[in-house]
Amino acid sequence: MALKNFDQLLEKYANLIVNKGIAVSKEDYILIFADLDQAPLVRLVTEAAYKAGAKFVKVNWADDALTRLHFTHQSEETLTDIPQFKVEEGNYFVEKRAKRISLRSSDPNVLKGIDPAKINAANRASSQAMKDVRIATQSNLVSWLVVAGAGKEWAALVFPELKTSEEQVDALWDQIFKTTRIYEEDPIKAWDEHEERLSEKARFLNEQQFDQLHYTGPGTDFTVGLPKNHVWESAGSLNEKGEVFIANMPTEEVFTAPDSRRAEGYISSSKPLAYGGTVIDGMKFTFKDGKVTEVSAKEGEETLRQLVKENEGSDSLGEVALVPHQSPISQSGIIFFNTLFDENASNHIALGQAYATSVRNGAKMSQEELKEVGLNRSNVHVDFMVGNAEMDVDGIAADGTVTPIFRKGEWAF
């Protein structure tokens, strides 16, 4: 690896993941999902977790080449037949309150050319089979963290202008380290300060308790309702035990759940999305009475239509998130083709499941109770980037008072 001091930087990254991201403590169970190319980082994370007091670390490996072979040669019937032992393993680690790390490095186009209906059916079957795990994660019953490692194919897509694979991978690692503050002398302290800055924005929005948000900008004139007692969250979250964790590294967002029954107008994407092993770009959504009535895309439209049409709750919203255009990721000018990064360069919305913690006492509510207060219930959660330098966002109070939140893509307060 040609990146200067790479081994030391990777070790700092592992320590940040363990000691700040999911805050490992004594007797914790840890569950890691990672691609084979990230084995060096996974070993460092595992070592750091044990040093922090973890009782048991389990790693579930994936490989792009095998994934594509499975989707190419297995029938839809086989792909959608989720083995019971996988369900039982997932439930076992929920019972152990295992802290979960998803380390992403896969090729955004790994399944390009595969029938979108087949991909969607497999994703839907897996999500339904792992419903209990999904609910536990989205209600913050357990700590969870999504981070990235530089994969060769992913790096080639992000940096096609660089001549060699090594240069591309180095460039991607450089961006990962920049956006996760690894170049800081004390990354954990830097994250503590960043967390507080985002929390200030969330506190203001929580005090306002706006009834609606109104988005205007290129290809966008969109109004979405917010449920009563909604909660704006930022970088830090609390698990069942009251322990703080950072769900996404990097993160620049302040987010909540909309009232899934109230969305009107149209909104356009500002960045491409890697979903289901393919890239979707140039999207536009039209909403009426909270539901998507029209959808289009310049690239990957069939995959997008399958997502909206074939999944429960995927035609309504589960998240609205605010990110200033001047965020570091946005200012890099790089399209990462990875939601973890691209959503932190742009305001975004998500179709599908809402996080239970986005409404007061939501983690203690049943799925039916969450639905009754307006939080979308679904087997998917897919983010779409919609922000840009021209976007305005207003908060509308129940009495109709309008308060500027964003002007020209930046915070207005």
mmCIF file of C-alpha atoms in Angstrom:
data_model
loop_
_atom_site.group_PDB
_atom_site.id
_atom_site.type_symbol
_atom_site.label_atom_id
_atom_site.label_comp_id
_atom_site.label_asym_id
_atom_site.label_seq_id
_atom_site.Cartn_x
_atom_site.Cartn_y
_atom_site.Cartn_z
ATOM 1 C CA MET A 1 0.000 0.000 0.000
ATOM 2 C CA ALA A 2 1.591 3.248 -1.191
ATOM 3 C CA LEU A 3 -0.487 5.603 0.984
ATOM 4 C CA LYS A 4 1.908 7.104 3.532
ATOM 5 C CA ASN A 5 1.654 5.594 7.027
ATOM 6 C CA PHE A 6 -1.213 3.402 5.847
ATOM 7 C CA ASP A 7 -0.777 0.738 8.509
ATOM 8 C CA GLN A 8 -0.866 3.318 11.306
ATOM 9 C CA LEU A 9 -3.903 5.029 9.775
ATOM 10 C CA LEU A 10 -5.747 1.720 9.430
ATOM 11 C CA GLU A 11 -5.056 0.974 13.098
ATOM 12 C CA LYS A 12 -6.405 4.406 14.108
ATOM 13 C CA TYR A 13 -9.496 3.669 12.000
ATOM 14 C CA ALA A 14 -10.037 0.319 13.730
ATOM 15 C CA ASN A 15 -9.718 1.950 17.142
ATOM 16 C CA LEU A 16 -12.210 4.658 16.162
ATOM 17 C CA ILE A 17 -14.707 2.050 14.963
ATOM 18 C CA VAL A 18 -14.437 0.063 18.186
ATOM 19 C CA ASN A 19 -14.048 2.764 20.812
ATOM 20 C CA LYS A 20 -16.266 5.512 19.377
ATOM 21 C CA GLY A 21 -18.409 3.945 16.646
ATOM 22 C CA ILE A 22 -19.945 1.121 18.673
ATOM 23 C CA ALA A 23 -18.196 1.861 21.987
ATOM 24 C CA VAL A 24 -17.266 -1.722 22.864
ATOM 25 C CA SER A 25 -17.326 -2.483 26.582
ATOM 26 C CA LYS A 26 -16.659 -5.497 28.774
ATOM 27 C CA GLU A 27 -18.511 -8.735 27.923
ATOM 28 C CA ASP A 28 -19.940 -7.369 24.636
ATOM 29 C CA TYR A 29 -20.736 -9.660 21.725
ATOM 30 C CA ILE A 30 -19.632 -8.191 18.379
ATOM 31 C CA LEU A 31 -20.966 -9.147 14.942
ATOM 32 C CA ILE A 32 -19.037 -7.967 11.871
ATOM 33 C CA PHE A 33 -20.199 -8.112 8.229
ATOM 34 C CA ALA A 34 -17.377 -7.531 5.754
ATOM 35 C CA ASP A 35 -16.008 -8.350 2.319
ATOM 36 C CA LEU A 36 -12.955 -10.584 2.021
ATOM 37 C CA ASP A 37 -10.779 -7.729 0.751
ATOM 38 C CA GLN A 38 -11.139 -6.017 4.132
ATOM 39 C CA ALA A 39 -9.530 -8.851 6.121
ATOM 40 C CA PRO A 40 -6.609 -6.687 7.370
ATOM 41 C CA LEU A 41 -8.995 -4.090 8.793
ATOM 42 C CA VAL A 42 -11.314 -6.744 10.231
ATOM 43 C CA ARG A 43 -8.385 -8.331 12.071
ATOM 44 C CA LEU A 44 -7.485 -4.938 13.568
ATOM 45 C CA VAL A 45 -11.106 -4.286 14.569
ATOM 46 C CA THR A 46 -11.337 -7.729 16.151
ATOM 47 C CA GLU A 47 -8.117 -7.185 18.101
ATOM 48 C CA ALA A 48 -9.253 -3.735 19.273
ATOM 49 C CA ALA A 49 -12.632 -5.150 20.322
ATOM 50 C CA TYR A 50 -11.045 -7.843 22.460
ATOM 51 C CA LYS A 51 -8.702 -5.286 24.013
ATOM 52 C CA ALA A 52 -11.763 -3.173 24.874
ATOM 53 C CA GLY A 53 -13.295 -6.117 26.730
ATOM 54 C CA ALA A 54 -15.423 -7.893 24.099
ATOM 55 C CA LYS A 55 -16.424 -11.424 25.034
ATOM 56 C CA PHE A 56 -16.950 -12.800 21.526
ATOM 57 C CA VAL A 57 -16.433 -11.520 17.981
ATOM 58 C CA LYS A 58 -18.145 -13.173 14.997
ATOM 59 C CA VAL A 59 -17.306 -12.268 11.387
ATOM 60 C CA ASN A 60 -19.647 -12.982 8.456
ATOM 61 C CA TRP A 61 -17.718 -12.711 5.186
ATOM 62 C CA ALA A 62 -18.970 -11.807 1.708
ATOM 63 C CA ASP A 63 -17.339 -11.773 -1.726
ATOM 64 C CA ASP A 64 -18.508 -9.903 -4.833
ATOM 65 C CA ALA A 65 -17.499 -12.656 -7.243
ATOM 66 C CA LEU A 66 -19.419 -15.287 -5.284
ATOM 67 C CA THR A 67 -22.415 -12.980 -4.932
ATOM 68 C CA ARG A 68 -22.620 -12.544 -8.687
ATOM 69 C CA LEU A 69 -22.191 -16.276 -9.292
ATOM 70 C CA HIS A 70 -25.054 -17.021 -6.903
ATOM 71 C CA PHE A 71 -27.385 -14.532 -8.624
ATOM 72 C CA THR A 72 -26.360 -15.745 -12.063
ATOM 73 C CA HIS A 73 -26.825 -19.456 -11.489
ATOM 74 C CA GLN A 74 -29.360 -19.848 -8.695
ATOM 75 C CA SER A 75 -33.056 -19.770 -9.462
ATOM 76 C CA GLU A 76 -35.284 -17.135 -7.882
ATOM 77 C CA GLU A 77 -36.848 -19.932 -5.838
ATOM 78 C CA THR A 78 -33.463 -20.845 -4.367
ATOM 79 C CA LEU A 79 -32.428 -17.234 -3.767
ATOM 80 C CA THR A 80 -35.637 -16.512 -1.876
ATOM 81 C CA ASP A 81 -35.448 -19.645 0.291
ATOM 82 C CA ILE A 82 -33.631 -18.193 3.300
ATOM 83 C CA PRO A 83 -32.167 -20.998 5.458
ATOM 84 C CA GLN A 84 -33.591 -21.199 8.959
ATOM 85 C CA PHE A 85 -30.112 -21.391 10.475
ATOM 86 C CA LYS A 86 -29.428 -17.849 9.217
ATOM 87 C CA VAL A 87 -32.594 -16.594 10.895
ATOM 88 C CA GLU A 88 -31.697 -18.382 14.111
ATOM 89 C CA GLU A 89 -28.170 -16.966 14.067
ATOM 90 C CA GLY A 90 -29.523 -13.456 13.586
ATOM 91 C CA ASN A 91 -31.982 -13.849 16.450
ATOM 92 C CA TYR A 92 -29.264 -15.349 18.659
ATOM 93 C CA PHE A 93 -27.083 -12.275 18.283
ATOM 94 C CA VAL A 94 -30.037 -9.972 18.960
ATOM 95 C CA GLU A 95 -30.692 -11.881 22.180
ATOM 96 C CA LYS A 96 -27.030 -11.367 23.078
ATOM 97 C CA ARG A 97 -27.436 -7.659 22.210
ATOM 98 C CA ALA A 98 -24.446 -8.032 19.898
ATOM 99 C CA LYS A 99 -23.070 -4.754 18.599
ATOM 100 C CA ARG A 100 -23.118 -4.821 14.795
ATOM 101 C CA ILE A 101 -20.518 -3.487 12.349
ATOM 102 C CA SER A 102 -21.218 -3.414 8.595
ATOM 103 C CA LEU A 103 -17.966 -2.778 6.716
ATOM 104 C CA ARG A 104 -18.830 -1.893 3.121
ATOM 105 C CA SER A 105 -16.407 -2.141 0.211
ATOM 106 C CA SER A 106 -18.326 -3.965 -2.509
ATOM 107 C CA ASP A 107 -18.618 -3.061 -6.196
ATOM 108 C CA PRO A 108 -21.730 -0.850 -6.714
ATOM 109 C CA ASN A 109 -22.270 -2.593 -10.066
ATOM 110 C CA VAL A 110 -21.670 -6.146 -8.886
ATOM 111 C CA LEU A 111 -25.105 -7.277 -10.097
ATOM 112 C CA LYS A 112 -25.374 -5.081 -13.188
ATOM 113 C CA GLY A 113 -27.189 -6.996 -15.924
ATOM 114 C CA ILE A 114 -28.938 -9.387 -13.528
ATOM 115 C CA ASP A 115 -32.748 -9.377 -13.758
ATOM 116 C CA PRO A 116 -33.930 -6.600 -11.367
ATOM 117 C CA ALA A 117 -36.987 -8.668 -10.427
ATOM 118 C CA LYS A 118 -34.725 -11.497 -9.286
ATOM 119 C CA ILE A 119 -32.575 -9.134 -7.201
ATOM 120 C CA ASN A 120 -35.592 -7.495 -5.624
ATOM 121 C CA ALA A 121 -37.220 -10.830 -4.814
ATOM 122 C CA ALA A 122 -34.055 -12.042 -3.073
ATOM 123 C CA ASN A 123 -33.637 -8.797 -1.119
ATOM 124 C CA ARG A 124 -37.296 -8.848 -0.103
ATOM 125 C CA ALA A 125 -37.134 -12.471 1.063
ATOM 126 C CA SER A 126 -34.003 -11.818 3.110
ATOM 127 C CA SER A 127 -35.495 -8.711 4.704
ATOM 128 C CA GLN A 128 -38.704 -10.501 5.612
ATOM 129 C CA ALA A 129 -36.874 -13.509 7.035
ATOM 130 C CA MET A 130 -34.650 -11.257 9.147
ATOM 131 C CA LYS A 131 -37.544 -9.056 10.287
ATOM 132 C CA ASP A 132 -36.794 -9.366 13.995
ATOM 133 C CA VAL A 133 -33.160 -8.398 13.458
ATOM 134 C CA ARG A 134 -34.180 -5.458 11.274
ATOM 135 C CA ILE A 135 -36.659 -4.151 13.840
ATOM 136 C CA ALA A 136 -34.133 -4.538 16.664
ATOM 137 C CA THR A 137 -31.586 -2.545 14.694
ATOM 138 C CA GLN A 138 -33.944 0.188 13.541
ATOM 139 C CA SER A 139 -35.281 0.704 17.067
ATOM 140 C CA ASN A 140 -31.690 0.907 18.411
ATOM 141 C CA LEU A 141 -32.208 -2.096 20.650
ATOM 142 C CA VAL A 142 -28.602 -2.867 19.733
ATOM 143 C CA SER A 143 -25.690 -0.620 18.746
ATOM 144 C CA TRP A 144 -24.928 -0.670 15.040
ATOM 145 C CA LEU A 145 -22.432 0.995 12.738
ATOM 146 C CA VAL A 146 -21.954 1.288 8.987
ATOM 147 C CA VAL A 147 -18.410 2.111 7.830
ATOM 148 C CA ALA A 148 -16.439 1.658 4.622
ATOM 149 C CA GLY A 149 -13.250 0.096 3.350
ATOM 150 C CA ALA A 150 -11.706 0.733 -0.059
ATOM 151 C CA GLY A 151 -12.523 -2.035 -2.531
ATOM 152 C CA LYS A 152 -10.762 -2.284 -5.893
ATOM 153 C CA GLU A 153 -13.840 -2.238 -8.154
ATOM 154 C CA TRP A 154 -15.533 0.468 -6.090
ATOM 155 C CA ALA A 155 -12.373 2.613 -6.205
ATOM 156 C CA ALA A 156 -12.161 2.205 -9.996
ATOM 157 C CA LEU A 157 -15.724 3.530 -10.348
ATOM 158 C CA VAL A 158 -15.033 6.550 -8.112
ATOM 159 C CA PHE A 159 -11.605 7.446 -9.562
ATOM 160 C CA PRO A 160 -11.591 6.324 -13.229
ATOM 161 C CA GLU A 161 -9.113 9.089 -14.129
ATOM 162 C CA LEU A 162 -6.324 7.454 -12.099
ATOM 163 C CA LYS A 163 -4.095 5.095 -14.071
ATOM 164 C CA THR A 164 -3.563 2.135 -11.774
ATOM 165 C CA SER A 165 -5.709 0.115 -9.409
ATOM 166 C CA GLU A 166 -3.278 0.904 -6.577
ATOM 167 C CA GLU A 167 -3.664 4.655 -7.141
ATOM 168 C CA GLN A 168 -7.455 4.302 -7.190
ATOM 169 C CA VAL A 169 -7.560 2.304 -3.954
ATOM 170 C CA ASP A 170 -5.147 4.745 -2.283
ATOM 171 C CA ALA A 171 -7.330 7.675 -3.325
ATOM 172 C CA LEU A 172 -10.433 6.030 -1.904
ATOM 173 C CA TRP A 173 -8.712 5.184 1.387
ATOM 174 C CA ASP A 174 -7.554 8.799 1.548
ATOM 175 C CA GLN A 175 -11.159 10.008 1.286
ATOM 176 C CA ILE A 176 -12.368 7.457 3.839
ATOM 177 C CA PHE A 177 -9.710 8.626 6.302
ATOM 178 C CA LYS A 178 -10.472 12.314 5.646
ATOM 179 C CA THR A 179 -14.223 12.007 6.110
ATOM 180 C CA THR A 180 -13.906 9.890 9.263
ATOM 181 C CA ARG A 181 -11.349 12.317 10.764
ATOM 182 C CA ILE A 182 -8.561 9.739 10.949
ATOM 183 C CA TYR A 183 -5.976 12.365 9.977
ATOM 184 C CA GLU A 184 -6.795 14.264 13.186
ATOM 185 C CA GLU A 185 -4.333 13.739 16.025
ATOM 186 C CA ASP A 186 -7.197 12.456 18.201
ATOM 187 C CA PRO A 187 -10.039 11.186 15.967
ATOM 188 C CA ILE A 188 -12.281 10.379 18.935
ATOM 189 C CA LYS A 189 -12.025 13.937 20.283
ATOM 190 C CA ALA A 190 -12.703 15.289 16.784
ATOM 191 C CA TRP A 191 -15.825 13.121 16.593
ATOM 192 C CA ASP A 192 -16.998 14.311 20.022
ATOM 193 C CA GLU A 193 -16.801 17.921 18.794
ATOM 194 C CA HIS A 194 -18.509 17.096 15.483
ATOM 195 C CA GLU A 195 -21.275 15.246 17.313
ATOM 196 C CA GLU A 196 -21.971 18.337 19.452
ATOM 197 C CA ARG A 197 -22.189 20.647 16.411
ATOM 198 C CA LEU A 198 -24.812 18.411 14.795
ATOM 199 C CA SER A 199 -26.673 18.079 18.085
ATOM 200 C CA GLU A 200 -27.134 21.875 18.217
ATOM 201 C CA LYS A 201 -29.076 21.753 14.929
ATOM 202 C CA ALA A 202 -31.176 18.822 16.139
ATOM 203 C CA ARG A 203 -32.031 20.626 19.387
ATOM 204 C CA PHE A 204 -33.350 23.670 17.512
ATOM 205 C CA LEU A 205 -35.521 21.560 15.215
ATOM 206 C CA ASN A 206 -36.866 19.527 18.128
ATOM 207 C CA GLU A 207 -37.857 22.721 19.925
ATOM 208 C CA GLN A 208 -39.731 23.990 16.850
ATOM 209 C CA GLN A 209 -41.777 20.809 16.253
ATOM 210 C CA PHE A 210 -42.696 21.865 12.728
ATOM 211 C CA ASP A 211 -45.836 20.332 11.227
ATOM 212 C CA GLN A 212 -44.451 20.216 7.681
ATOM 213 C CA LEU A 213 -41.320 20.715 5.601
ATOM 214 C CA HIS A 214 -41.454 22.388 2.187
ATOM 215 C CA TYR A 215 -38.629 21.720 -0.303
ATOM 216 C CA THR A 216 -38.081 23.853 -3.408
ATOM 217 C CA GLY A 217 -35.283 23.691 -5.961
ATOM 218 C CA PRO A 218 -34.455 22.361 -9.437
ATOM 219 C CA GLY A 219 -37.018 19.673 -10.284
ATOM 220 C CA THR A 220 -38.478 19.908 -6.780
ATOM 221 C CA ASP A 221 -41.597 21.389 -5.173
ATOM 222 C CA PHE A 222 -42.386 19.024 -2.360
ATOM 223 C CA THR A 223 -44.182 19.171 1.000
ATOM 224 C CA VAL A 224 -43.990 16.446 3.634
ATOM 225 C CA GLY A 225 -45.746 16.255 7.001
ATOM 226 C CA LEU A 226 -44.035 15.483 10.290
ATOM 227 C CA PRO A 227 -45.666 13.420 13.064
ATOM 228 C CA LYS A 228 -46.477 14.896 16.445
ATOM 229 C CA ASN A 229 -43.657 14.447 18.961
ATOM 230 C CA HIS A 230 -41.164 13.667 16.209
ATOM 231 C CA VAL A 231 -37.503 13.553 17.198
ATOM 232 C CA TRP A 232 -34.640 14.954 15.144
ATOM 233 C CA GLU A 233 -31.492 12.888 15.676
ATOM 234 C CA SER A 234 -27.893 13.516 14.681
ATOM 235 C CA ALA A 235 -24.630 11.582 14.912
ATOM 236 C CA GLY A 236 -25.052 9.983 18.311
ATOM 237 C CA SER A 237 -27.730 7.414 19.154
ATOM 238 C CA LEU A 238 -28.571 5.475 22.312
ATOM 239 C CA ASN A 239 -29.002 1.707 22.517
ATOM 240 C CA GLU A 240 -31.274 -0.157 24.946
ATOM 241 C CA LYS A 241 -28.695 0.166 27.733
ATOM 242 C CA GLY A 242 -28.313 3.916 27.205
ATOM 243 C CA GLU A 243 -24.891 3.539 25.578
ATOM 244 C CA VAL A 244 -23.989 6.061 22.867
ATOM 245 C CA PHE A 245 -23.030 4.792 19.403
ATOM 246 C CA ILE A 246 -22.507 6.388 15.978
ATOM 247 C CA ALA A 247 -24.619 4.585 13.384
ATOM 248 C CA ASN A 248 -22.788 5.992 10.341
ATOM 249 C CA MET A 249 -19.158 7.016 9.901
ATOM 250 C CA PRO A 250 -18.948 9.425 8.145
ATOM 251 C CA THR A 251 -22.099 11.372 8.999
ATOM 252 C CA GLU A 252 -23.127 14.991 8.437
ATOM 253 C CA GLU A 253 -26.905 14.630 8.755
ATOM 254 C CA VAL A 254 -29.710 15.611 11.090
ATOM 255 C CA PHE A 255 -32.714 13.375 10.461
ATOM 256 C CA THR A 256 -36.196 12.357 11.539
ATOM 257 C CA ALA A 257 -39.173 10.377 10.253
ATOM 258 C CA PRO A 258 -41.946 12.038 8.265
ATOM 259 C CA ASP A 259 -45.638 11.332 8.671
ATOM 260 C CA SER A 260 -45.808 8.726 5.908
ATOM 261 C CA ARG A 261 -49.450 9.630 5.188
ATOM 262 C CA ARG A 262 -48.654 13.233 4.236
ATOM 263 C CA ALA A 263 -46.461 13.928 1.217
ATOM 264 C CA GLU A 264 -47.410 15.995 -1.825
ATOM 265 C CA GLY A 265 -45.638 17.226 -4.945
ATOM 266 C CA TYR A 266 -42.485 16.156 -6.737
ATOM 267 C CA ILE A 267 -38.822 15.832 -5.820
ATOM 268 C CA SER A 268 -35.763 14.980 -7.925
ATOM 269 C CA SER A 269 -32.534 13.216 -7.071
ATOM 270 C CA SER A 270 -29.232 15.083 -7.135
ATOM 271 C CA LYS A 271 -26.816 12.133 -7.053
ATOM 272 C CA PRO A 272 -26.830 8.539 -8.320
ATOM 273 C CA LEU A 273 -27.707 5.644 -6.035
ATOM 274 C CA ALA A 274 -26.080 2.216 -5.903
ATOM 275 C CA TYR A 275 -28.889 -0.203 -5.045
ATOM 276 C CA GLY A 276 -29.347 -3.910 -5.629
ATOM 277 C CA GLY A 277 -25.950 -4.230 -7.292
ATOM 278 C CA THR A 278 -26.682 -1.592 -9.913
ATOM 279 C CA VAL A 279 -26.542 2.199 -10.258
ATOM 280 C CA ILE A 280 -29.743 4.284 -10.504
ATOM 281 C CA ASP A 281 -29.485 7.911 -11.642
ATOM 282 C CA GLY A 282 -31.673 10.852 -12.677
ATOM 283 C CA MET A 283 -34.626 9.919 -10.469
ATOM 284 C CA LYS A 284 -37.850 11.877 -10.007
ATOM 285 C CA PHE A 285 -40.673 10.989 -7.613
ATOM 286 C CA THR A 286 -44.218 12.360 -7.567
ATOM 287 C CA PHE A 287 -46.267 11.993 -4.368
ATOM 288 C CA LYS A 288 -49.949 12.305 -3.557
ATOM 289 C CA ASP A 289 -51.538 11.551 -0.175
ATOM 290 C CA GLY A 290 -48.212 10.245 1.097
ATOM 291 C CA LYS A 291 -47.597 7.729 -1.686
ATOM 292 C CA VAL A 292 -45.434 7.627 -4.801
ATOM 293 C CA THR A 293 -47.736 7.946 -7.820
ATOM 294 C CA GLU A 294 -45.074 8.378 -10.521
ATOM 295 C CA VAL A 295 -41.400 7.476 -10.675
ATOM 296 C CA SER A 296 -38.768 7.766 -13.383
ATOM 297 C CA ALA A 297 -34.996 7.460 -13.778
ATOM 298 C CA LYS A 298 -32.519 8.111 -16.569
ATOM 299 C CA GLU A 299 -30.531 5.016 -15.583
ATOM 300 C CA GLY A 300 -31.698 1.903 -13.729
ATOM 301 C CA GLU A 301 -35.387 2.777 -13.963
ATOM 302 C CA GLU A 302 -36.583 -0.827 -13.949
ATOM 303 C CA THR A 303 -34.683 -1.553 -10.733
ATOM 304 C CA LEU A 304 -36.228 1.557 -9.174
ATOM 305 C CA ARG A 305 -39.726 0.586 -10.281
ATOM 306 C CA GLN A 306 -39.264 -2.906 -8.843
ATOM 307 C CA LEU A 307 -38.189 -1.373 -5.526
ATOM 308 C CA VAL A 308 -41.231 0.902 -5.309
ATOM 309 C CA LYS A 309 -43.746 -1.626 -6.614
ATOM 310 C CA GLU A 310 -42.748 -4.905 -5.037
ATOM 311 C CA ASN A 311 -42.003 -4.095 -1.373
ATOM 312 C CA GLU A 312 -44.410 -3.387 1.443
ATOM 313 C CA GLY A 313 -44.291 0.285 2.398
ATOM 314 C CA SER A 314 -41.741 1.160 -0.284
ATOM 315 C CA ASP A 315 -44.095 3.659 -1.924
ATOM 316 C CA SER A 316 -44.042 5.915 1.165
ATOM 317 C CA LEU A 317 -41.313 7.760 3.044
ATOM 318 C CA GLY A 318 -39.502 6.661 6.194
ATOM 319 C CA GLU A 319 -36.858 9.369 6.631
ATOM 320 C CA VAL A 320 -36.080 12.993 5.860
ATOM 321 C CA ALA A 321 -32.504 14.174 6.467
ATOM 322 C CA LEU A 322 -30.875 17.584 6.242
ATOM 323 C CA VAL A 323 -27.240 17.979 5.142
ATOM 324 C CA PRO A 324 -25.662 21.319 4.159
ATOM 325 C CA HIS A 325 -24.228 21.607 0.663
ATOM 326 C CA GLN A 326 -20.965 22.831 2.222
ATOM 327 C CA SER A 327 -20.431 19.501 3.992
ATOM 328 C CA PRO A 328 -16.900 18.123 3.514
ATOM 329 C CA ILE A 329 -18.104 15.230 1.378
ATOM 330 C CA SER A 330 -20.084 17.530 -0.896
ATOM 331 C CA GLN A 331 -17.158 19.931 -1.253
ATOM 332 C CA SER A 332 -14.875 17.082 -2.311
ATOM 333 C CA GLY A 333 -16.820 17.060 -5.580
ATOM 334 C CA ILE A 334 -16.640 13.265 -5.610
ATOM 335 C CA ILE A 335 -19.562 10.973 -6.440
ATOM 336 C CA PHE A 336 -18.939 7.894 -4.309
ATOM 337 C CA PHE A 337 -21.731 5.648 -5.660
ATOM 338 C CA ASN A 338 -22.166 4.601 -2.032
ATOM 339 C CA THR A 339 -25.069 5.833 0.077
ATOM 340 C CA LEU A 340 -22.973 6.026 3.247
ATOM 341 C CA PHE A 341 -20.952 8.826 1.628
ATOM 342 C CA ASP A 342 -23.300 10.376 -0.922
ATOM 343 C CA GLU A 343 -26.147 10.822 1.571
ATOM 344 C CA ASN A 344 -23.762 12.867 3.721
ATOM 345 C CA ALA A 345 -23.118 15.245 0.853
ATOM 346 C CA SER A 346 -26.774 16.043 0.315
ATOM 347 C CA ASN A 347 -30.229 16.397 1.802
ATOM 348 C CA HIS A 348 -31.878 13.035 1.373
ATOM 349 C CA ILE A 349 -35.138 11.176 1.797
ATOM 350 C CA ALA A 350 -35.740 7.464 2.224
ATOM 351 C CA LEU A 351 -38.477 5.211 0.966
ATOM 352 C CA GLY A 352 -39.522 2.460 3.346
ATOM 353 C CA GLN A 353 -39.061 1.801 7.045
ATOM 354 C CA ALA A 354 -38.840 4.652 9.547
ATOM 355 C CA TYR A 355 -36.626 4.452 12.606
ATOM 356 C CA ALA A 356 -38.707 3.907 15.734
ATOM 357 C CA THR A 357 -36.563 6.391 17.662
ATOM 358 C CA SER A 358 -37.707 9.204 15.346
ATOM 359 C CA VAL A 359 -40.777 9.718 17.525
ATOM 360 C CA ARG A 360 -40.819 10.219 21.285
ATOM 361 C CA ASN A 361 -40.876 6.859 23.123
ATOM 362 C CA GLY A 362 -40.997 5.107 19.752
ATOM 363 C CA ALA A 363 -38.549 2.388 20.803
ATOM 364 C CA LYS A 364 -41.145 1.192 23.310
ATOM 365 C CA MET A 365 -44.038 1.179 20.825
ATOM 366 C CA SER A 366 -45.363 -1.841 18.956
ATOM 367 C CA GLN A 367 -45.176 -1.921 15.167
ATOM 368 C CA GLU A 368 -48.899 -1.136 15.002
ATOM 369 C CA GLU A 369 -48.530 1.808 17.385
ATOM 370 C CA LEU A 370 -45.704 3.216 15.280
ATOM 371 C CA LYS A 371 -47.881 2.924 12.190
ATOM 372 C CA GLU A 372 -50.745 4.699 13.941
ATOM 373 C CA VAL A 373 -48.590 7.760 14.686
ATOM 374 C CA GLY A 374 -47.483 7.936 11.044
ATOM 375 C CA LEU A 375 -44.171 6.057 10.969
ATOM 376 C CA ASN A 376 -43.862 3.939 7.852
ATOM 377 C CA ARG A 377 -43.495 0.176 8.321
ATOM 378 C CA SER A 378 -41.642 -1.616 5.542
ATOM 379 C CA ASN A 379 -39.147 -4.349 4.753
ATOM 380 C CA VAL A 380 -36.788 -1.865 3.033
ATOM 381 C CA HIS A 381 -35.094 1.458 3.778
ATOM 382 C CA VAL A 382 -33.498 3.100 0.745
ATOM 383 C CA ASP A 383 -32.047 6.626 0.761
ATOM 384 C CA PHE A 384 -32.155 8.990 -2.219
ATOM 385 C CA MET A 385 -30.014 12.124 -2.412
ATOM 386 C CA VAL A 386 -32.092 15.203 -3.267
ATOM 387 C CA GLY A 387 -30.122 18.236 -2.005
ATOM 388 C CA ASN A 388 -28.124 20.751 -4.031
ATOM 389 C CA ALA A 389 -26.751 24.298 -3.890
ATOM 390 C CA GLU A 390 -30.120 25.734 -5.012
ATOM 391 C CA MET A 391 -32.408 23.981 -2.543
ATOM 392 C CA ASP A 392 -34.510 25.878 0.002
ATOM 393 C CA VAL A 393 -36.268 24.138 2.872
ATOM 394 C CA ASP A 394 -38.910 25.781 5.078
ATOM 395 C CA GLY A 395 -40.404 24.561 8.317
ATOM 396 C CA ILE A 396 -44.149 25.150 8.514
ATOM 397 C CA ALA A 397 -45.755 25.304 11.960
ATOM 398 C CA ALA A 398 -49.265 24.035 12.685
ATOM 399 C CA ASP A 399 -50.530 27.659 12.578
ATOM 400 C CA GLY A 400 -48.973 28.188 9.147
ATOM 401 C CA THR A 401 -45.951 30.186 10.305
ATOM 402 C CA VAL A 402 -43.001 29.657 7.963
ATOM 403 C CA THR A 403 -39.409 29.446 9.265
ATOM 404 C CA PRO A 404 -36.430 29.163 6.879
ATOM 405 C CA ILE A 405 -34.332 26.046 7.578
ATOM 406 C CA PHE A 406 -32.174 25.955 4.424
ATOM 407 C CA ARG A 407 -31.370 28.684 1.934
ATOM 408 C CA LYS A 408 -29.347 27.877 -1.191
ATOM 409 C CA GLY A 409 -28.374 24.518 0.262
ATOM 410 C CA GLU A 410 -27.105 25.835 3.621
ATOM 411 C CA TRP A 411 -28.472 26.075 7.152
ATOM 412 C CA ALA A 412 -30.501 29.274 7.616
ATOM 413 C CA PHE A 413 -30.103 29.334 11.414
#
